[in-house]
Coordinates of C-alpha atoms in Angstrom, one line a residue:
Chain A
V2 CA 172.2 70.3 14.5
G3 CA 176.0 70.8 15.0
T4 CA 176.5 67.3 16.4
P5 CA 179.6 65.7 14.9
P6 CA 179.0 62.6 12.9
V7 CA 179.4 59.3 14.7
S8 CA 181.0 57.8 11.6
A9 CA 183.1 54.7 11.1
H10 CA 181.4 53.5 14.3
A11 CA 181.5 49.7 14.0
G12 CA 178.1 48.3 14.9
F13 CA 174.9 46.9 13.7
A14 CA 175.2 47.8 10.0
D15 CA 178.7 46.3 9.9
R16 CA 177.5 43.0 11.4
L17 CA 174.5 43.0 9.0
V18 CA 176.6 43.5 5.9
R19 CA 179.1 40.8 7.0
A20 CA 176.3 38.4 7.6
I21 CA 174.7 39.1 4.2
T22 CA 178.0 38.8 2.4
R23 CA 178.6 35.4 4.0
A24 CA 175.1 34.1 3.3
G25 CA 175.2 35.4 -0.3
S26 CA 171.6 36.8 0.0
P27 CA 169.9 39.6 1.9
A28 CA 167.0 37.3 3.0
C29 CA 165.7 37.3 6.5
A30 CA 163.3 34.7 8.1
G31 CA 160.5 36.3 10.1
I32 CA 159.7 34.1 13.1
D33 CA 156.2 34.9 14.4
P34 CA 155.1 31.6 16.0
V35 CA 151.3 31.1 16.4
L36 CA 150.3 28.0 18.2
E37 CA 147.8 26.9 15.6
R38 CA 150.4 27.0 12.8
I39 CA 153.1 25.0 14.7
P40 CA 153.5 21.4 13.4
A41 CA 151.5 18.9 15.5
A42 CA 154.7 16.9 16.1
V43 CA 156.1 19.9 18.0
R44 CA 152.9 20.8 19.9
D45 CA 152.4 17.2 21.0
G46 CA 155.9 16.9 22.4
C47 CA 155.5 20.0 24.7
P48 CA 153.7 20.4 28.0
G49 CA 152.1 23.8 27.1
P50 CA 151.9 26.6 24.5
V51 CA 154.9 28.6 25.6
Q52 CA 157.1 25.5 25.4
A53 CA 155.8 24.8 21.9
I54 CA 156.5 28.3 20.9
E55 CA 160.1 27.9 22.1
A56 CA 160.7 24.5 20.5
F57 CA 159.3 25.7 17.2
S58 CA 161.4 28.9 17.2
L59 CA 164.6 27.0 18.1
G60 CA 163.9 24.5 15.4
V61 CA 163.4 27.2 12.7
I62 CA 166.6 28.9 13.8
D63 CA 168.6 25.7 13.5
A64 CA 167.0 25.1 10.1
V65 CA 167.7 28.6 8.6
A66 CA 171.0 29.4 10.2
P67 CA 173.1 27.6 7.5
T68 CA 171.4 29.7 4.7
L69 CA 170.2 33.1 5.9
P70 CA 172.0 36.0 7.4
A71 CA 169.3 37.2 9.8
V72 CA 166.0 36.5 11.6
K73 CA 163.3 38.9 12.6
L74 CA 161.5 37.8 15.8
Q75 CA 157.9 39.1 16.2
S76 CA 157.9 40.3 19.8
A77 CA 154.0 40.1 20.2
C78 CA 154.0 36.3 19.6
Y79 CA 156.2 35.9 22.7
E80 CA 154.8 38.8 24.8
R81 CA 151.4 37.3 24.8
Y82 CA 152.7 34.7 27.2
G83 CA 153.8 37.4 29.7
G84 CA 157.1 37.2 31.5
A85 CA 157.6 33.5 30.6
G86 CA 157.2 34.5 26.9
V87 CA 159.7 37.3 27.2
D88 CA 162.2 34.8 28.7
V89 CA 161.6 32.5 25.7
L90 CA 162.2 35.5 23.3
A91 CA 165.6 36.1 25.1
R92 CA 166.6 32.4 24.8
V93 CA 165.5 32.2 21.1
S94 CA 167.5 35.4 20.4
A95 CA 170.6 34.0 22.2
R96 CA 170.5 30.8 20.1
A97 CA 170.2 32.8 16.9
R98 CA 173.2 34.9 17.8
D99 CA 175.2 31.8 18.8
L100 CA 174.6 30.5 15.3
G101 CA 175.8 33.7 13.7
L102 CA 172.4 35.1 12.8
V103 CA 171.7 38.8 13.1
V104 CA 168.7 39.2 15.4
I105 CA 166.1 41.9 14.7
V106 CA 163.4 42.1 17.4
D107 CA 160.2 43.4 15.7
G108 CA 158.5 45.2 18.6
K109 CA 157.7 48.5 16.9
R110 CA 158.5 50.4 20.1
G111 CA 158.5 54.1 20.3
D112 CA 158.6 56.4 23.3
I113 CA 160.6 59.4 24.5
D114 CA 163.3 60.3 27.0
V115 CA 163.9 57.9 29.8
S116 CA 161.3 55.5 28.5
A117 CA 163.1 55.3 25.2
A118 CA 166.3 54.5 27.0
H119 CA 164.5 51.8 29.0
Y120 CA 163.3 50.2 25.7
A121 CA 166.9 50.2 24.5
A122 CA 167.8 48.4 27.8
A123 CA 165.0 46.0 27.3
A124 CA 166.2 45.2 23.7
D125 CA 169.7 44.7 25.1
A126 CA 168.3 42.3 27.8
I127 CA 166.6 40.3 25.0
G128 CA 169.8 40.2 23.0
A129 CA 168.6 42.1 19.9
D130 CA 171.1 43.4 17.3
A131 CA 168.4 45.7 16.1
V132 CA 164.7 46.6 16.6
T133 CA 161.9 48.0 14.7
A134 CA 160.6 51.4 16.1
S135 CA 158.0 54.0 15.4
A136 CA 159.1 57.6 14.5
Y137 CA 155.8 59.3 15.1
L138 CA 157.1 60.9 18.3
G139 CA 160.3 62.1 16.5
T140 CA 163.9 61.0 16.4
S141 CA 164.2 61.2 20.2
S142 CA 162.5 57.8 20.3
L143 CA 165.2 56.3 18.0
A144 CA 168.5 57.9 19.2
P145 CA 168.6 56.0 22.6
F146 CA 168.7 52.7 20.8
L147 CA 171.5 53.9 18.6
D148 CA 173.4 55.3 21.5
A149 CA 173.1 51.9 23.2
G150 CA 174.7 50.2 20.2
I151 CA 171.4 48.7 18.9
G152 CA 170.4 49.1 15.3
V153 CA 166.9 50.5 14.4
F154 CA 164.6 50.1 11.5
A155 CA 162.1 53.0 11.7
L156 CA 158.6 52.5 10.4
V157 CA 158.4 54.6 7.3
R158 CA 156.2 52.8 4.8
T159 CA 154.5 49.6 6.0
S160 CA 153.3 46.8 3.8
N161 CA 149.6 46.8 5.0
P162 CA 147.0 48.5 2.9
E163 CA 145.4 50.3 6.0
G164 CA 148.7 52.1 6.5
D165 CA 147.9 54.2 3.4
A166 CA 145.4 56.3 5.4
V167 CA 148.2 58.0 7.2
Q168 CA 151.4 57.2 5.3
S169 CA 150.4 58.2 1.8
A170 CA 148.5 61.4 2.7
R171 CA 150.0 64.4 0.8
L172 CA 151.6 67.4 2.5
A173 CA 151.2 70.9 1.2
D174 CA 154.7 70.7 -0.3
G175 CA 153.9 67.5 -2.3
R176 CA 155.6 65.0 0.0
S177 CA 153.8 62.0 1.4
V178 CA 153.7 61.5 5.2
A179 CA 156.1 58.6 4.7
E180 CA 158.5 60.9 2.9
L181 CA 158.1 63.4 5.7
V182 CA 159.1 60.7 8.2
A183 CA 162.1 59.7 6.0
D184 CA 163.2 63.3 5.9
A185 CA 162.8 63.6 9.7
I186 CA 165.1 60.6 10.4
A187 CA 167.6 61.3 7.6
P188 CA 169.9 63.5 9.7
L189 CA 170.0 60.9 12.5
A190 CA 170.8 58.2 9.9
G191 CA 173.6 60.3 8.6
R192 CA 175.2 60.6 12.1
Y193 CA 175.2 56.9 12.8
V194 CA 177.1 55.4 9.8
G195 CA 179.2 52.3 10.2
A196 CA 182.6 51.4 8.8
C197 CA 180.8 49.7 5.9
G198 CA 179.2 53.0 4.8
Y199 CA 175.7 52.0 5.9
S200 CA 173.8 53.6 8.7
H201 CA 172.8 51.8 11.9
L202 CA 169.4 53.5 11.4
G203 CA 167.4 51.7 8.7
A204 CA 163.8 51.9 7.6
V205 CA 160.9 49.6 7.2
V206 CA 159.6 49.9 3.6
G207 CA 157.1 47.2 2.5
L208 CA 157.6 45.3 -0.7
T209 CA 154.0 46.0 -1.6
K210 CA 154.9 49.8 -1.6
A211 CA 157.9 49.5 -4.0
G212 CA 156.4 52.3 -6.1
D213 CA 157.2 54.7 -3.2
A214 CA 160.7 53.3 -2.7
R215 CA 162.7 55.5 -5.0
R216 CA 161.6 58.7 -3.3
L217 CA 162.4 57.1 0.1
R218 CA 165.7 55.8 -1.2
E219 CA 166.8 59.3 -2.3
R220 CA 166.1 60.6 1.2
L221 CA 167.9 57.7 3.0
P222 CA 170.8 56.7 0.7
T223 CA 172.8 54.9 3.4
S224 CA 169.9 53.2 5.2
Y225 CA 169.2 49.5 5.0
F226 CA 165.5 48.9 4.1
L227 CA 163.9 46.1 6.0
V228 CA 161.4 44.9 3.5
P229 CA 158.3 42.9 4.7
G230 CA 155.5 41.8 2.5
Y231 CA 157.0 38.9 0.6
G232 CA 154.7 36.0 -0.3
P233 CA 151.2 36.0 1.3
Q234 CA 151.1 39.8 1.6
G235 CA 151.3 40.0 -2.2
G236 CA 154.8 41.4 -2.7
S237 CA 157.0 39.9 -5.4
T238 CA 160.8 40.0 -5.6
S239 CA 160.3 41.6 -9.1
D240 CA 159.6 44.8 -7.2
L241 CA 162.9 44.7 -5.4
P242 CA 165.1 46.5 -7.9
A243 CA 163.3 49.8 -7.2
M244 CA 164.3 49.6 -3.6
L245 CA 168.0 49.1 -4.1
D246 CA 170.7 51.8 -3.4
A247 CA 173.4 53.1 -5.7
R248 CA 175.5 50.0 -4.9
G249 CA 172.7 47.7 -5.9
A250 CA 172.2 46.6 -2.3
G251 CA 170.8 48.1 0.9
V252 CA 167.8 45.8 1.3
L253 CA 167.0 43.0 3.7
V254 CA 163.9 41.1 2.6
A255 CA 161.8 39.4 5.2
A256 CA 159.5 36.4 4.8
S257 CA 157.6 34.7 7.6
R258 CA 155.0 32.1 6.7
A259 CA 156.7 31.3 3.3
V260 CA 159.8 30.1 5.2
T261 CA 158.6 29.0 8.6
C262 CA 155.3 27.3 7.5
P263 CA 156.1 25.6 4.2
P264 CA 153.8 22.9 2.8
P265 CA 154.9 19.5 4.1
G266 CA 157.3 17.8 1.9
T267 CA 160.1 15.6 3.3
G268 CA 158.1 14.4 6.3
D269 CA 160.5 16.3 8.6
W270 CA 159.3 19.8 9.2
R271 CA 162.7 21.2 9.9
A272 CA 164.0 19.9 6.6
D273 CA 161.0 21.5 4.9
V274 CA 161.9 24.9 6.6
A275 CA 165.5 24.5 5.6
R276 CA 164.5 23.9 2.0
A277 CA 162.1 26.8 2.0
A278 CA 164.9 29.1 3.4
E279 CA 167.2 28.0 0.6
R280 CA 164.6 28.7 -2.0
F281 CA 163.8 32.1 -0.5
A282 CA 167.5 33.0 -0.3
R283 CA 168.0 32.1 -3.9
D284 CA 164.9 34.0 -5.0
V285 CA 166.0 37.2 -3.2
A286 CA 169.6 36.9 -4.4
S287 CA 168.7 36.5 -8.0
A288 CA 166.2 39.4 -7.8
V289 CA 168.8 41.7 -6.3
A290 CA 171.5 40.6 -8.9
K291 CA 169.3 41.7 -11.8
Chain B
V276 CA 132.4 51.0 6.2
G277 CA 129.1 49.3 6.7
T278 CA 130.0 47.7 10.0
P279 CA 127.1 48.1 12.5
P280 CA 128.0 50.2 15.5
V281 CA 129.0 48.3 18.6
S282 CA 127.2 50.9 20.7
A283 CA 126.1 50.6 24.3
H284 CA 128.8 48.0 24.7
A285 CA 129.8 48.2 28.4
G286 CA 133.5 48.3 28.7
F287 CA 136.6 50.4 29.3
A288 CA 135.0 53.9 28.9
D289 CA 132.2 52.9 31.4
R290 CA 134.7 51.7 34.0
L291 CA 136.8 54.9 33.5
V292 CA 133.8 57.2 33.9
R293 CA 132.6 55.4 37.0
A294 CA 136.1 55.6 38.6
I295 CA 136.4 59.3 37.7
T296 CA 133.0 60.1 39.2
R297 CA 133.9 58.2 42.4
A298 CA 137.2 60.0 42.7
G299 CA 135.8 63.4 41.8
S300 CA 138.8 64.2 39.6
P301 CA 140.0 63.0 36.2
A302 CA 143.6 62.7 37.4
C303 CA 145.9 59.7 36.8
A304 CA 149.2 58.8 38.4
G305 CA 151.9 57.9 35.9
I306 CA 154.1 55.2 37.4
D307 CA 157.4 55.0 35.6
P308 CA 159.8 53.8 38.2
V309 CA 163.5 54.5 37.6
L310 CA 165.8 52.9 40.1
E311 CA 167.8 56.1 40.7
R312 CA 164.6 58.0 41.7
I313 CA 163.2 55.4 44.1
P314 CA 163.5 56.4 47.8
A315 CA 166.7 55.0 49.4
A316 CA 164.5 53.4 52.1
V317 CA 162.9 51.2 49.4
R318 CA 166.0 50.4 47.5
D319 CA 167.9 49.4 50.7
G320 CA 165.2 47.0 51.7
C321 CA 165.3 45.1 48.5
P322 CA 167.7 42.4 47.3
G323 CA 167.9 43.8 43.7
P324 CA 166.6 46.4 41.3
V325 CA 163.5 44.5 40.0
Q326 CA 162.3 44.0 43.6
A327 CA 162.8 47.7 44.3
I328 CA 160.8 48.6 41.2
E329 CA 158.0 46.3 42.5
A330 CA 158.0 47.5 46.1
F331 CA 158.0 51.2 44.9
S332 CA 155.2 50.6 42.4
L333 CA 153.0 48.8 45.0
G334 CA 153.7 51.5 47.5
V335 CA 152.6 54.2 45.1
I336 CA 149.5 52.3 44.2
D337 CA 148.5 52.0 47.8
A338 CA 149.1 55.7 48.4
V339 CA 147.1 57.0 45.4
A340 CA 144.3 54.5 45.4
P341 CA 142.1 56.4 47.9
T342 CA 142.3 59.6 45.8
L343 CA 142.8 58.9 42.1
P344 CA 140.7 57.0 39.6
A345 CA 143.5 55.5 37.4
V346 CA 147.1 54.8 37.0
K347 CA 149.3 54.7 33.9
L348 CA 152.1 52.1 34.1
Q349 CA 155.1 52.8 31.8
S350 CA 155.8 49.4 30.3
A351 CA 159.4 50.2 29.3
C352 CA 160.4 50.7 33.0
Y353 CA 159.4 47.1 33.7
E354 CA 160.4 45.5 30.3
R355 CA 164.0 46.6 30.8
Y356 CA 164.2 43.8 33.4
G357 CA 163.1 41.1 30.9
G358 CA 160.6 38.4 31.8
A359 CA 161.0 39.1 35.5
G360 CA 160.1 42.7 34.9
V361 CA 157.0 41.8 32.9
D362 CA 155.9 39.6 35.7
V363 CA 156.3 42.5 38.1
L364 CA 154.2 44.7 35.7
A365 CA 151.4 42.0 35.9
R366 CA 151.5 41.9 39.7
V367 CA 151.5 45.7 40.0
S368 CA 148.6 45.9 37.6
A369 CA 146.6 43.3 39.6
R370 CA 147.1 45.2 42.8
A371 CA 145.9 48.4 41.2
R372 CA 142.8 46.7 39.9
D373 CA 142.1 45.1 43.2
L374 CA 142.1 48.6 44.8
G375 CA 139.6 49.8 42.2
L376 CA 142.0 51.7 40.0
V377 CA 141.6 51.7 36.2
V378 CA 144.9 50.5 34.7
I379 CA 146.4 51.9 31.6
V380 CA 149.5 50.2 30.3
D381 CA 151.6 52.7 28.4
G382 CA 153.4 50.5 25.9
K383 CA 152.7 52.5 22.7
R384 CA 152.3 49.2 20.8
G385 CA 151.2 49.1 17.2
D386 CA 151.3 46.3 14.7
I387 CA 148.9 44.6 12.3
D388 CA 146.8 41.5 11.9
V389 CA 147.8 38.5 14.0
S390 CA 150.6 40.5 15.8
A391 CA 148.0 43.2 16.9
A392 CA 145.8 40.4 18.2
H393 CA 148.8 39.0 20.1
Y394 CA 149.5 42.5 21.6
A395 CA 145.9 42.5 22.8
A396 CA 146.4 39.1 24.4
A397 CA 149.6 40.4 26.0
A398 CA 147.8 43.4 27.4
D399 CA 145.1 41.0 28.8
A400 CA 147.8 38.8 30.3
I401 CA 149.2 41.9 32.1
G402 CA 145.8 42.9 33.3
A403 CA 145.4 46.2 31.4
D404 CA 142.1 48.0 31.2
A405 CA 143.5 50.0 28.4
V406 CA 146.7 50.6 26.5
T407 CA 148.4 53.3 24.5
A408 CA 149.0 52.4 20.9
S409 CA 150.3 53.9 17.7
A410 CA 148.0 54.6 14.7
Y411 CA 150.8 55.1 12.1
L412 CA 149.9 51.6 10.6
G413 CA 146.2 52.5 10.5
T414 CA 143.2 51.4 12.5
S415 CA 143.9 47.7 12.0
S416 CA 146.5 48.0 14.8
L417 CA 143.8 49.4 17.2
A418 CA 140.7 47.3 16.5
P419 CA 142.1 44.0 17.9
F420 CA 142.5 45.6 21.3
L421 CA 138.9 46.9 21.2
D422 CA 137.6 43.6 20.0
A423 CA 139.3 42.0 23.0
G424 CA 137.5 44.4 25.4
I425 CA 140.6 46.5 26.1
G426 CA 140.5 50.3 25.8
V427 CA 142.9 52.2 23.6
F428 CA 144.5 55.6 23.7
A429 CA 145.9 56.2 20.2
L430 CA 148.9 58.5 19.9
V431 CA 147.6 61.6 18.2
R432 CA 149.5 64.6 19.5
T433 CA 152.3 63.8 21.9
S434 CA 153.6 66.2 24.5
N435 CA 157.3 66.2 23.5
P436 CA 158.6 69.0 21.3
E437 CA 160.4 66.6 18.8
G438 CA 156.9 65.2 17.9
D439 CA 156.2 68.4 16.0
A440 CA 158.5 67.3 13.1
V441 CA 155.9 64.8 12.0
Q442 CA 152.7 65.6 13.9
S443 CA 152.4 69.3 13.1
A444 CA 153.3 69.1 9.4
R445 CA 150.6 70.5 7.2
L446 CA 148.7 68.5 4.6
A447 CA 147.7 69.9 1.2
D448 CA 144.1 70.3 2.6
G449 CA 145.2 72.3 5.6
R450 CA 145.0 69.6 8.2
S451 CA 148.0 68.7 10.4
V452 CA 149.2 65.1 10.4
A453 CA 147.8 64.9 14.0
E454 CA 144.4 65.9 12.6
L455 CA 144.8 63.4 9.8
V456 CA 145.4 60.6 12.4
A457 CA 142.4 61.9 14.4
D458 CA 140.2 61.7 11.3
A459 CA 141.6 58.2 10.5
I460 CA 140.6 56.8 13.9
A461 CA 137.3 58.7 14.3
P462 CA 135.1 56.1 12.5
L463 CA 136.5 53.3 14.7
A464 CA 135.9 55.5 17.8
G465 CA 132.3 56.0 16.7
R466 CA 131.8 52.2 16.5
Y467 CA 133.0 51.4 20.0
V468 CA 130.9 53.6 22.3
G469 CA 130.1 52.5 25.8
A470 CA 126.8 52.9 27.7
C471 CA 128.2 56.1 29.1
G472 CA 128.3 57.7 25.7
Y473 CA 132.1 57.7 25.6
S474 CA 134.2 55.7 23.2
H475 CA 136.5 52.9 24.3
L476 CA 139.0 54.4 21.8
G477 CA 140.6 57.5 23.2
A478 CA 143.5 59.6 22.1
V479 CA 146.8 60.8 23.6
V480 CA 146.9 64.6 23.4
G481 CA 149.6 66.4 25.3
L482 CA 148.8 69.2 27.7
T483 CA 151.7 71.2 26.0
K484 CA 149.8 71.0 22.7
A485 CA 146.5 72.3 24.1
G486 CA 146.5 74.9 21.2
D487 CA 145.7 72.0 18.8
A488 CA 143.1 70.4 21.1
R489 CA 140.0 72.1 19.8
R490 CA 140.5 70.8 16.3
L491 CA 141.2 67.3 17.6
R492 CA 138.2 67.5 19.9
E493 CA 135.9 68.4 16.9
R494 CA 137.1 65.2 15.2
L495 CA 136.8 62.9 18.3
P496 CA 133.8 64.2 20.2
T497 CA 133.2 61.0 22.2
S498 CA 136.9 60.1 22.9
Y499 CA 138.6 60.5 26.2
F500 CA 141.9 62.4 25.8
L501 CA 144.7 61.0 27.9
V502 CA 146.7 64.1 28.7
P503 CA 150.4 63.8 29.6
G504 CA 152.7 66.8 30.0
Y505 CA 151.6 68.0 33.5
G506 CA 154.4 69.4 35.6
P507 CA 158.0 69.0 34.6
Q508 CA 157.1 68.8 30.9
G509 CA 155.7 72.3 31.1
G510 CA 152.0 71.8 30.8
S511 CA 149.7 73.7 33.1
T512 CA 146.1 72.9 34.1
S513 CA 145.1 76.3 32.9
D514 CA 145.4 74.8 29.4
L515 CA 142.9 72.1 30.2
P516 CA 139.6 73.9 29.4
A517 CA 140.5 73.9 25.7
M518 CA 140.7 70.1 25.7
L519 CA 137.2 69.5 27.3
D520 CA 134.3 68.1 25.4
A521 CA 130.7 69.5 25.1
R522 CA 129.9 68.0 28.6
G523 CA 132.9 69.8 30.1
A524 CA 134.7 66.5 30.6
G525 CA 136.5 63.8 28.5
V526 CA 140.0 64.3 29.7
L527 CA 142.2 62.2 32.0
V528 CA 145.3 64.1 33.0
A529 CA 148.4 62.2 33.8
A530 CA 151.3 63.2 36.1
S531 CA 154.2 61.1 36.9
R532 CA 157.1 62.6 38.8
A533 CA 154.9 65.3 40.3
V534 CA 152.9 62.6 42.1
T535 CA 155.3 59.7 42.5
C536 CA 158.5 61.6 43.4
P537 CA 157.4 64.6 45.5
P538 CA 159.9 66.5 47.6
P539 CA 160.3 64.8 51.0
G540 CA 157.9 66.2 53.6
T541 CA 156.4 63.9 56.3
G542 CA 159.4 61.6 56.6
D543 CA 157.3 58.8 55.1
W544 CA 157.6 58.6 51.3
R545 CA 154.2 57.0 50.9
A546 CA 152.5 59.7 52.9
D547 CA 154.3 62.2 50.7
V548 CA 153.0 60.5 47.6
A549 CA 149.5 60.4 49.0
R550 CA 149.6 64.1 49.7
A551 CA 151.0 64.9 46.2
A552 CA 148.1 62.8 44.7
E553 CA 145.5 64.7 46.7
R554 CA 147.0 68.0 45.6
F555 CA 147.2 66.9 42.0
A556 CA 143.6 65.6 42.1
R557 CA 142.3 68.9 43.5
D558 CA 144.3 70.9 41.0
V559 CA 142.9 69.0 38.0
A560 CA 139.3 68.9 39.4
S561 CA 139.3 72.7 39.9
A562 CA 140.8 73.4 36.4
V563 CA 138.1 71.2 34.8
A564 CA 135.3 72.8 36.8
K565 CA 136.2 76.2 35.5

């Protein structure tokens, strides 16, 4: 569209690549705290649910920070507690950044014009390095985040089976709707490339949809794929190679319950989380190295 | 899918129909307060931006409540102020409900499983009668709202031109992607029908896309269409008849700036808003009556 590329613009992708290199694995802990799954020791020590959510989130962050490059915070789990919950999300995000973690706020926002700019301001207020966002309204719901210096993972191919109804429908020209979305965001991704060569605009591509990954990768060669679906959702790291880019990288694999709710082992839940994070990081690193 | 219909289930659609009948017009004020557009008289009387947002929102609600059946609150405008902003959103919503207005929180959320249930809890915490939500992940991101007694307007055909890139692409079978989404949500809409005969699951269909409305209406015969795009976005009420259902109803037309930021007239901004709301309500009522 004639707009000059905003290339070599240091930003989200550069911070992400640095963090992954330091950690030695593109593995990301998904933190989506649900009261019922929080260890009783944490719940019992807190006056109410929102304090328990905060204590658990901070404990997980402390436990994974030595091992992992990034965390993905599920916005809904905090928002359900209203303004107090959003304040917790901001404090949890701040702790994660203080410990050197890249923070992805998984809120799947998507609106246009002024509202999109407001969501970018909201993400900034929370302290997000990047957000997840919907592209159903077009790229005008993504650009305001990028313009505010916040990375974006656009929803392209989600890990849940019900997503197929829309995302795997075939267009007259043979593309799937997910491929259509990838094509729609590709020019924007190409305009926001960091010094590291990766775009600040990535894509969510589920591990359970690895069969579609190659055609999405062709369309988004410089985009990081945020890859949910590891563990309980049925995705295996053996599917990862199909998602990699020409450099053998470009993925950030997210696991939630497998890392944050491991089976009790040491008697100290934080030590259990730290061990689960180490195992997850090794598993992802060795799958990517293959 | 074998699930029995949850029909004659009193809920959102029934409240909406009652409110529209009482007001005599299916017209909804969109409240998306932006600091720069708030009257100086309001801004000057407030210690900070978030207080000005609250004072303006409450003033608009008081001004439109005698005339309109519903308000649509743009979540982003409040979220940008973090937890304090979300608390304001809840108070604004409570005032609107106290005055008999139906409250739609326009947050365009969309996630799956537990996260979707959390978004429903968050909408409930804010006091929403209904929300806007994305269907790109499938109906599993909509059902949890309905199960929690909260109405939903799924994003089907948005009013912005950039939405065409995805929404008007053609499938191999001739349908547009917007029609595909309408077909995907139709069975769920049919399962959540209120005593009034309308579904608690509606659809966002922009006034600027009225040419597509008939094919969407065929697919969603009992769904209310939430219709943005009036005024500055270029939509005219002369396009409304194409969007109506077999009863000559089934639309809720939203206007934001045209109602909440009218040109100064009486010297009292609230009186100006009240007059703009009356004009808008008459305009919509007469277009629908044709």
